Amino acid sequence: MNRLLIGALLIYVVASVVTFVLFGLDKRAAVRGRRRVPEASLHMLELFGGVPGSLLGQHLFRHKRAKGRYQIVFWLIVLLHTAGWTAWFLQMT
C-alpha cells in the first residue's frame, strides 16, 4: 500500500474516533440540557474524514438522525468523499 493511502486512512481513523466521541458528548449534553457541540464542528470533522465515526455515532446514539438540515449537509459531505475516493482510485488504474 502506498504511503499516501496509509496516511489518508490514518486521518480517517483519527477523525472518526474524535467525531464519534463528540457525538456521544453532544447527545449527553442534549439530554441534560447543557452546552452543545456546534453542528458546524461536527460537519468540519466529517469533512476531514470523520464520516464513518459520524455515521456510527448517529446510529448508536440515535442522534441527529431526524434533523433534516443536518442530514442534508452530512450526505453532501458523504457524496464529496465518495467522489474524491472514486476519482483517486480511477486515477490509480
Coordinates of N, CA and C in Angstrom, one line a residue:
M1 N 0.9 -1.2 0.0 CA 0.0 0.0 0.0 C 0.9 1.2 0.0
N2 N 0.5 2.2 -0.7 CA 1.4 3.4 -0.8 C 1.2 4.3 0.4
R3 N 2.2 5.1 0.7 CA 2.2 6.0 1.9 C 1.0 7.0 1.9
L4 N 0.6 7.5 0.8 CA -0.5 8.4 0.7 C -1.8 7.8 1.2
L5 N -2.0 6.6 0.7 CA -3.3 5.9 1.1 C -3.2 5.6 2.6
I6 N -2.1 5.1 3.1 CA -2.0 4.8 4.6 C -2.2 6.1 5.4
G7 N -1.6 7.2 4.9 CA -1.8 8.5 5.6 C -3.3 8.9 5.6
A8 N -3.9 8.7 4.5 CA -5.4 9.1 4.4 C -6.2 8.2 5.3
L9 N -5.9 6.9 5.3 CA -6.7 6.0 6.2 C -6.4 6.4 7.7
L10 N -5.2 6.7 8.0 CA -4.9 7.1 9.4 C -5.7 8.4 9.8
I11 N -5.8 9.3 8.9 CA -6.6 10.5 9.1 C -8.0 10.2 9.3
Y12 N -8.6 9.3 8.5 CA -10.0 8.9 8.6 C -10.2 8.2 10.0
V13 N -9.3 7.4 10.4 CA -9.4 6.7 11.7 C -9.5 7.7 12.9
V14 N -8.5 8.6 12.9 CA -8.4 9.6 14.0 C -9.6 10.5 13.9
A15 N -10.0 11.1 12.8 CA -11.1 12.0 12.6 C -12.4 11.2 13.0
S16 N -12.5 10.0 12.7 CA -13.7 9.2 13.0 C -13.9 8.9 14.5
V17 N -12.8 8.6 15.2 CA -12.8 8.4 16.6 C -13.2 9.7 17.3
V18 N -12.6 10.8 16.9 CA -12.9 12.1 17.5 C -14.4 12.5 17.3
T19 N -14.9 12.3 16.0 CA -16.3 12.6 15.7 C -17.2 11.7 16.5
F20 N -16.9 10.4 16.6 CA -17.8 9.5 17.3 C -17.9 10.0 18.8
V21 N -16.8 10.3 19.4 CA -16.7 10.7 20.8 C -17.6 12.0 21.0
L22 N -17.4 13.0 20.0 CA -18.2 14.2 20.1 C -19.7 14.0 20.0
F23 N -20.0 13.0 19.1 CA -21.5 12.7 19.0 C -22.0 12.2 20.4
G24 N -21.2 11.3 21.0 CA -21.7 10.9 22.3 C -21.8 12.0 23.4
L25 N -20.8 12.9 23.4 CA -20.8 14.0 24.3 C -22.0 15.0 24.0
D26 N -22.2 15.2 22.7 CA -23.3 16.1 22.3 C -24.7 15.5 22.7
K27 N -24.8 14.2 22.5 CA -26.1 13.6 22.9 C -26.3 13.7 24.4
R28 N -25.2 13.4 25.1 CA -25.3 13.6 26.6 C -25.7 15.0 27.0
A29 N -25.1 16.0 26.3 CA -25.4 17.4 26.6 C -26.8 17.7 26.3
A30 N -27.3 17.2 25.2 CA -28.7 17.4 24.7 C -29.7 16.9 25.7
V31 N -29.4 15.7 26.2 CA -30.3 15.1 27.2 C -30.3 15.9 28.5
R32 N -29.2 16.4 28.9 CA -29.0 17.1 30.2 C -29.3 18.6 30.1
G33 N -29.6 19.1 28.9 CA -29.8 20.5 28.7 C -28.6 21.4 28.9
R34 N -27.5 20.8 28.5 CA -26.2 21.6 28.7 C -25.7 22.1 27.3
R35 N -24.6 22.8 27.4 CA -24.0 23.4 26.2 C -23.6 22.3 25.2
R36 N -24.0 22.5 23.9 CA -23.9 21.5 22.9 C -22.6 21.7 22.0
V37 N -22.3 20.7 21.3 CA -21.2 20.8 20.3 C -21.8 21.4 19.0
P38 N -21.3 22.5 18.5 CA -21.8 23.1 17.3 C -21.9 22.2 16.1
E39 N -23.0 22.2 15.4 CA -23.1 21.4 14.2 C -22.0 21.6 13.2
A40 N -21.6 22.9 13.1 CA -20.5 23.2 12.2 C -19.2 22.5 12.6
S41 N -19.0 22.2 13.8 CA -17.8 21.5 14.3 C -17.9 20.0 13.8
L42 N -19.1 19.5 14.0 CA -19.3 18.1 13.6 C -19.1 17.9 12.1
H43 N -19.7 18.9 11.4 CA -19.6 18.8 9.9 C -18.1 19.0 9.5
M44 N -17.4 19.9 10.1 CA -16.0 20.1 9.8 C -15.2 18.8 10.0
L45 N -15.4 18.1 11.1 CA -14.8 16.8 11.4 C -15.2 15.8 10.3
E46 N -16.4 15.8 9.9 CA -16.9 14.8 8.8 C -16.1 15.1 7.6
L47 N -16.0 16.4 7.3 CA -15.3 16.8 6.0 C -13.9 16.4 6.0
F48 N -13.2 16.4 7.2 CA -11.8 16.0 7.3 C -11.6 14.5 7.6
G49 N -12.7 13.7 7.3 CA -12.5 12.2 7.3 C -13.3 11.5 8.4
G50 N -14.1 12.3 9.2 CA -14.9 11.7 10.3 C -16.2 11.1 9.9
V51 N -16.5 10.9 8.6 CA -17.7 10.4 8.1 C -18.1 9.0 8.8
P52 N -17.2 8.1 8.8 CA -17.5 6.8 9.4 C -17.9 6.9 10.9
G53 N -17.1 7.7 11.6 CA -17.4 8.0 13.1 C -18.8 8.6 13.2
S54 N -19.1 9.6 12.3 CA -20.4 10.3 12.4 C -21.5 9.3 12.1
L55 N -21.4 8.5 11.1 CA -22.4 7.5 10.8 C -22.7 6.5 12.0
L56 N -21.6 6.1 12.6 CA -21.7 5.2 13.7 C -22.3 5.9 14.9
G57 N -21.9 7.1 15.2 CA -22.4 7.9 16.3 C -23.9 8.2 16.1
Q58 N -24.3 8.5 14.9 CA -25.7 8.8 14.6 C -26.5 7.5 14.9
H59 N -26.0 6.4 14.5 CA -26.8 5.2 14.7 C -26.8 4.7 16.2
L60 N -25.6 4.7 16.8 CA -25.6 4.1 18.2 C -26.2 5.1 19.2
F61 N -26.0 6.4 19.0 CA -26.5 7.3 20.0 C -27.9 7.8 19.6
R62 N -28.4 7.4 18.4 CA -29.7 7.9 17.9 C -29.7 9.4 18.0
H63 N -28.7 10.0 17.3 CA -28.5 11.4 17.5 C -28.4 12.1 16.1
K64 N -29.1 13.2 15.9 CA -29.1 14.0 14.6 C -29.7 13.2 13.4
R65 N -30.3 12.1 13.6 CA -30.9 11.3 12.5 C -32.1 11.9 12.0
A66 N -32.9 12.6 12.8 CA -34.2 13.2 12.3 C -34.1 14.7 12.0
K67 N -32.9 15.2 12.1 CA -32.7 16.7 11.8 C -32.4 16.8 10.3
G68 N -33.4 17.3 9.6 CA -33.3 17.3 8.1 C -32.1 18.1 7.6
R69 N -31.9 19.3 8.1 CA -30.9 20.2 7.6 C -29.5 19.5 7.9
Y70 N -29.3 19.0 9.0 CA -28.1 18.3 9.4 C -27.8 17.1 8.4
Q71 N -28.8 16.3 8.2 CA -28.7 15.2 7.3 C -28.3 15.6 5.8
I72 N -28.9 16.7 5.4 CA -28.6 17.1 4.0 C -27.1 17.4 3.9
V73 N -26.6 18.2 4.8 CA -25.2 18.6 4.8 C -24.3 17.3 5.0
F74 N -24.7 16.4 5.9 CA -24.0 15.2 6.1 C -23.9 14.4 4.8
W75 N -25.0 14.2 4.1 CA -25.0 13.4 2.9 C -24.3 14.0 1.8
L76 N -24.2 15.4 1.8 CA -23.4 16.1 0.7 C -21.9 15.8 1.0
I77 N -21.6 15.8 2.3 CA -20.2 15.5 2.6 C -19.8 14.1 2.2
V78 N -20.7 13.1 2.5 CA -20.5 11.7 2.1 C -20.3 11.7 0.6
L79 N -21.2 12.4 -0.2 CA -21.0 12.4 -1.7 C -19.7 12.9 -2.1
L80 N -19.2 14.0 -1.4 CA -18.0 14.6 -1.7 C -16.8 13.6 -1.5
H81 N -16.9 12.9 -0.4 CA -15.8 11.9 -0.1 C -15.9 10.8 -1.1
T82 N -17.1 10.3 -1.4 CA -17.2 9.2 -2.4 C -16.7 9.6 -3.7
A83 N -17.0 10.8 -4.2 CA -16.4 11.3 -5.4 C -14.9 11.4 -5.4
G84 N -14.4 11.9 -4.3 CA -12.9 12.0 -4.2 C -12.2 10.7 -4.2
W85 N -12.7 9.7 -3.4 CA -12.1 8.4 -3.4 C -12.3 7.7 -4.8
T86 N -13.4 7.9 -5.4 CA -13.6 7.3 -6.7 C -12.6 7.9 -7.8
A87 N -12.5 9.2 -7.7 CA -11.6 9.8 -8.7 C -10.1 9.4 -8.4
W88 N -9.8 9.2 -7.1 CA -8.4 8.8 -6.8 C -8.2 7.4 -7.2
F89 N -9.1 6.5 -7.0 CA -8.9 5.1 -7.4 C -9.0 5.0 -8.9
L90 N -9.8 5.7 -9.6 CA -9.8 5.7 -11.1 C -8.5 6.2 -11.7
Q91 N -7.9 7.2 -11.0 CA -6.6 7.7 -11.5 C -5.5 6.7 -11.3
M92 N -5.6 5.9 -10.3 CA -4.6 4.9 -10.0 C -4.6 3.7 -11.0
T93 N -5.7 3.5 -11.7 CA -5.8 2.4 -12.6 C -5.5 2.7 -14.0

